[in-house]
Short mmCIF file of C-alpha atoms in Angstrom, two decimals:
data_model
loop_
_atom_site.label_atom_id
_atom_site.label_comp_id
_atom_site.label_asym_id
_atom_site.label_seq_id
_atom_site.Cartn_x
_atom_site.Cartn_y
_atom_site.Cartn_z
CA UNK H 1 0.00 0.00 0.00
CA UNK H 2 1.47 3.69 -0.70
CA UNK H 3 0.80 6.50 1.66
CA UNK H 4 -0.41 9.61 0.22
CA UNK H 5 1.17 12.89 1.64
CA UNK H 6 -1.15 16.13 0.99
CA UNK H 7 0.18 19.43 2.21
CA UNK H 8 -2.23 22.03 2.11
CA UNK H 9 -1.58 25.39 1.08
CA UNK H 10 -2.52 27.99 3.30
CA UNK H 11 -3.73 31.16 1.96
CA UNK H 12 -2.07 34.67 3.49
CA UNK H 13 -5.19 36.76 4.76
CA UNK H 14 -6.27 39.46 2.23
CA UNK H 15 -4.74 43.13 3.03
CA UNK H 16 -7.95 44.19 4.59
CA UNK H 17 -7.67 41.39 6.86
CA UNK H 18 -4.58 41.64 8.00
CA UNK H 19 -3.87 45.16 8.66
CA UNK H 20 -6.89 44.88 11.48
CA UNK H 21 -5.43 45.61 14.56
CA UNK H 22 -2.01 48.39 15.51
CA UNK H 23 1.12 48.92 13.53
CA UNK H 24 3.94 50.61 14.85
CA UNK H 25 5.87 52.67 11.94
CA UNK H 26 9.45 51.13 11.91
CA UNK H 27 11.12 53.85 9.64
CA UNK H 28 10.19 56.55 6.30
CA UNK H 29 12.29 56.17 2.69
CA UNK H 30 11.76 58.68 0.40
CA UNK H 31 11.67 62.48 -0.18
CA UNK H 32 8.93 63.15 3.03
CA UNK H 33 10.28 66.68 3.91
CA UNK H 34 9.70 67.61 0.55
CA UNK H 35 6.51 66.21 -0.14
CA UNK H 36 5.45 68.30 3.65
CA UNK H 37 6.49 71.30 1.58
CA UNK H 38 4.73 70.63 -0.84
CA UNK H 39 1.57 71.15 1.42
CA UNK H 40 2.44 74.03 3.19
CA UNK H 41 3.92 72.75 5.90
CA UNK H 42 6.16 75.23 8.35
CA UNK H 43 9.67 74.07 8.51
CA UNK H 44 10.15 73.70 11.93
CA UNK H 45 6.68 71.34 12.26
CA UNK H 46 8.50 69.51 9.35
CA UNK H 47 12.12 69.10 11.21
CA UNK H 48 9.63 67.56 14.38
CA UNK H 49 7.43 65.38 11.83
CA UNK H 50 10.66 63.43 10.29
CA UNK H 51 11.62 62.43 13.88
CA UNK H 52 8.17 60.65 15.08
CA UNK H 53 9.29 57.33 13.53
CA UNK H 54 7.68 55.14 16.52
CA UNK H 55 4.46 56.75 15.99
CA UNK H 56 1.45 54.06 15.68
CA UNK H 57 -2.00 53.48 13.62
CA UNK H 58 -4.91 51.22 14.44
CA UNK H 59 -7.26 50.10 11.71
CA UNK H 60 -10.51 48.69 12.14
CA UNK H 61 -12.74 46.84 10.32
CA UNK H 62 -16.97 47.17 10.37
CA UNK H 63 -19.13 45.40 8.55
CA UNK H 64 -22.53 47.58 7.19
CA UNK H 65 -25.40 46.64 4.78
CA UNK H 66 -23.32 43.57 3.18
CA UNK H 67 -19.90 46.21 2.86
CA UNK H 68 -16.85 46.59 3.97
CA UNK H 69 -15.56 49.96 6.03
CA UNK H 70 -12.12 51.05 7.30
CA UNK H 71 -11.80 53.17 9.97
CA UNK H 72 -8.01 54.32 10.35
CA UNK H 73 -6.89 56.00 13.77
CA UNK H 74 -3.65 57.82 14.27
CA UNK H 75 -2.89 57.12 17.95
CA UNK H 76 -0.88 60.19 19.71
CA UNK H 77 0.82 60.81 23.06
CA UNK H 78 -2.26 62.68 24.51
CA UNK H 79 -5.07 62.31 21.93
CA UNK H 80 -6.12 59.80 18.65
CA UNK H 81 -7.11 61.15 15.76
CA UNK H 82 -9.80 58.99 13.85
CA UNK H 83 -9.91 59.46 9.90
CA UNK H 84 -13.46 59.29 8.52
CA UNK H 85 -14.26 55.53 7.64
CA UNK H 86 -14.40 54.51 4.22
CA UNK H 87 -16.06 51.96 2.29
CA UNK H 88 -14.69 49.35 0.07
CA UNK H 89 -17.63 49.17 -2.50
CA UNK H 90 -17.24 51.61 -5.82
CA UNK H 91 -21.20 51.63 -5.34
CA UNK H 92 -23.17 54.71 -5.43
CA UNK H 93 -24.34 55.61 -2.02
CA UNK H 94 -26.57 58.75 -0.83
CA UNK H 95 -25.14 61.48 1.00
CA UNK H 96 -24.75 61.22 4.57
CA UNK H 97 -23.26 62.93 7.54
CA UNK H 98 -21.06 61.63 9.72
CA UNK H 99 -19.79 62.26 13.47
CA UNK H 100 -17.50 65.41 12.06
CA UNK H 101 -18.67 68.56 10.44
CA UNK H 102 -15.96 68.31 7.59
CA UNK H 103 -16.94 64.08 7.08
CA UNK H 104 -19.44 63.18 4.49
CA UNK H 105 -20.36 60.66 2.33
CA UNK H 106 -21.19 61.10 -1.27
CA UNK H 107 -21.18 59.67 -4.50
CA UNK H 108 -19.72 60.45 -8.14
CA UNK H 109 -19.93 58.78 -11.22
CA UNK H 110 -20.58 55.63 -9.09
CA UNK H 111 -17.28 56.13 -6.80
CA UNK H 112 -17.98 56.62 -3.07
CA UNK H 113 -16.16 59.97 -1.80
CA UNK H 114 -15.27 60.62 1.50
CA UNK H 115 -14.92 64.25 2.75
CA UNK H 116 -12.31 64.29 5.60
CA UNK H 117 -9.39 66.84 6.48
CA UNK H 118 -5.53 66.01 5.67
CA UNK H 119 -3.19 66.13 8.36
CA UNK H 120 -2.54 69.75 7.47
CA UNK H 121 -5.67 70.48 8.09
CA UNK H 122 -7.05 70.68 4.47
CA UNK H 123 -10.65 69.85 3.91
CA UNK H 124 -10.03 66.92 1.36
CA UNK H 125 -12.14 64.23 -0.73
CA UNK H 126 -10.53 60.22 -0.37
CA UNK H 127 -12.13 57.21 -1.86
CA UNK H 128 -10.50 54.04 -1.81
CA UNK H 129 -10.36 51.15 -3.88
CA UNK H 130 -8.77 47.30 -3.84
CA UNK H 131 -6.33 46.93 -6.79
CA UNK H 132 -4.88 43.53 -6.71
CA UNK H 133 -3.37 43.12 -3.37
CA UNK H 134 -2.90 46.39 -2.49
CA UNK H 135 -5.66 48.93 -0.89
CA UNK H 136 -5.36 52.65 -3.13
CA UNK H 137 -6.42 56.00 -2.26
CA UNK H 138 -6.74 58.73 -4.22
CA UNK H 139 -7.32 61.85 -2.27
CA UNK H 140 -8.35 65.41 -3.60
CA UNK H 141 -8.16 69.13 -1.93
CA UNK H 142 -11.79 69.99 -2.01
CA UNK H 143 -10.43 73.82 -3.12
CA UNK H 144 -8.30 72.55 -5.67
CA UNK H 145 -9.55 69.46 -7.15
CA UNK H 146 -5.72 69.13 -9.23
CA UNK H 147 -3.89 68.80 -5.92
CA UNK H 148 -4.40 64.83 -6.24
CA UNK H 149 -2.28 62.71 -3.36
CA UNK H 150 -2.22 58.87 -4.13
CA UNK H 151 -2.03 56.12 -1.27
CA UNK H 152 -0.64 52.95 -1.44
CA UNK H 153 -0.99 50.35 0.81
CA UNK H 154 0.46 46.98 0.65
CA UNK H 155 1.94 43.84 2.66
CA UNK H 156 5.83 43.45 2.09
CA UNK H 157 6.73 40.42 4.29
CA UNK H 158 5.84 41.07 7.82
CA UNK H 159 5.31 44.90 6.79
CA UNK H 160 2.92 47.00 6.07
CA UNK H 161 4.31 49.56 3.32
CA UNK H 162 2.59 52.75 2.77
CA UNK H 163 3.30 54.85 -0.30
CA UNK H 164 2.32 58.61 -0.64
CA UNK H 165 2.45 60.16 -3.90
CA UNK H 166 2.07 63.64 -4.93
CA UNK H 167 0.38 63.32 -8.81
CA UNK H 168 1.48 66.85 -9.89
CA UNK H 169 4.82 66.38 -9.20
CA UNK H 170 6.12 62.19 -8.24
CA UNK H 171 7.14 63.35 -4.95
CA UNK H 172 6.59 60.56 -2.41
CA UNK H 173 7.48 58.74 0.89
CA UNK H 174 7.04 55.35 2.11
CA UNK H 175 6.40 54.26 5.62
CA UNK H 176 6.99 51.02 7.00
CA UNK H 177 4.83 49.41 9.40
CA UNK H 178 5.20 46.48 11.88
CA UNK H 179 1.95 44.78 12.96
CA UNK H 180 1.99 45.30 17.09
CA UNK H 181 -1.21 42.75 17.35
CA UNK H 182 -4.06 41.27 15.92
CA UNK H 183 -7.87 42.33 16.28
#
């Protein structure tokens, strides 16, 4: 009689599954001073922004009406800072207000937008997408629709790599992340 071996394959969680939970940001590559410029940022806020590698992000994960939504949180030394959430549909959705003033929900051409503020403090537009295994953003200045910033993230090994592009111009950063838990 032979003996069959089977070895089963076991599937790495999708992105959306796996970035559930905090992430620690282990260091930046890339041109982030000048991409801070870029947005108006003061230089001495910029000289104290390139030295907060430590800092950490929680995402979480809600399930509404048969959809996916991602709620990102930056989490500080004396307060968190929640982004809006954001679905994972492409599917037209009627306007709604959130928790913030700035946050609502709307649709275009089919894409759900979400109104939010940037980290500088600029009232901005984000919707977000799944492109192979990677989540992308594509975020808009709601007073100047050409300012366009795209957001990459994706799993590198153990990592969670964040790219930040500036359309008008190719300046970007990447952040690395190291997952501190699970859910």
């Amino acid at each position: 009689a032979s003996l069959l071996s089977c070895t089963m394959a076991v599937a790495e969680p999708r992105l959306t599954d796996y970035i559930i939970g905090t992430m620690k940001l282990t260091r930046r590559e890339g041109d982030y001073d000048a991409f801070l410029a870029l947005r108006g940022v003061p230089y001495p806020v910029r000289l104290v922004l390139q030295n907060l590698v430590g800092s950490t992000r929680r995402f979480a994960s809600e399930m509404k009406h048969g959809v996916l939504w991602l709620t990102e949180t930056e989490l500080g030394t004396f307060r968190d800072t929640a982004k809006a959430p954001v679905p994972l549909d492409g599917a037209a959705r009627r306007p709604a207000v959130s928790a913030g003033a700035m946050r609502r929900v709307a649709s275009r051409a089919g894409k759900t937008w979400v109104r939010d503020v940037n980290p500088a403090g600029v009232p901005v537009r984000r919707r977000w997408a799944e492109a192979g295994g990677s989540l992308v953003c594509e975020e808009r200045e709601l007073e100047h629709e050409d300012r366009v910033t795209r957001v990459e993230v994706a799993r590198e090994g153990g990592l969670v790599a964040v790219t930040v592009t500036d359309q008008a111009t190719g300046t970007s950063f990447r952040e690395l992340f190291a997952k501190c838990g699970g859910r």
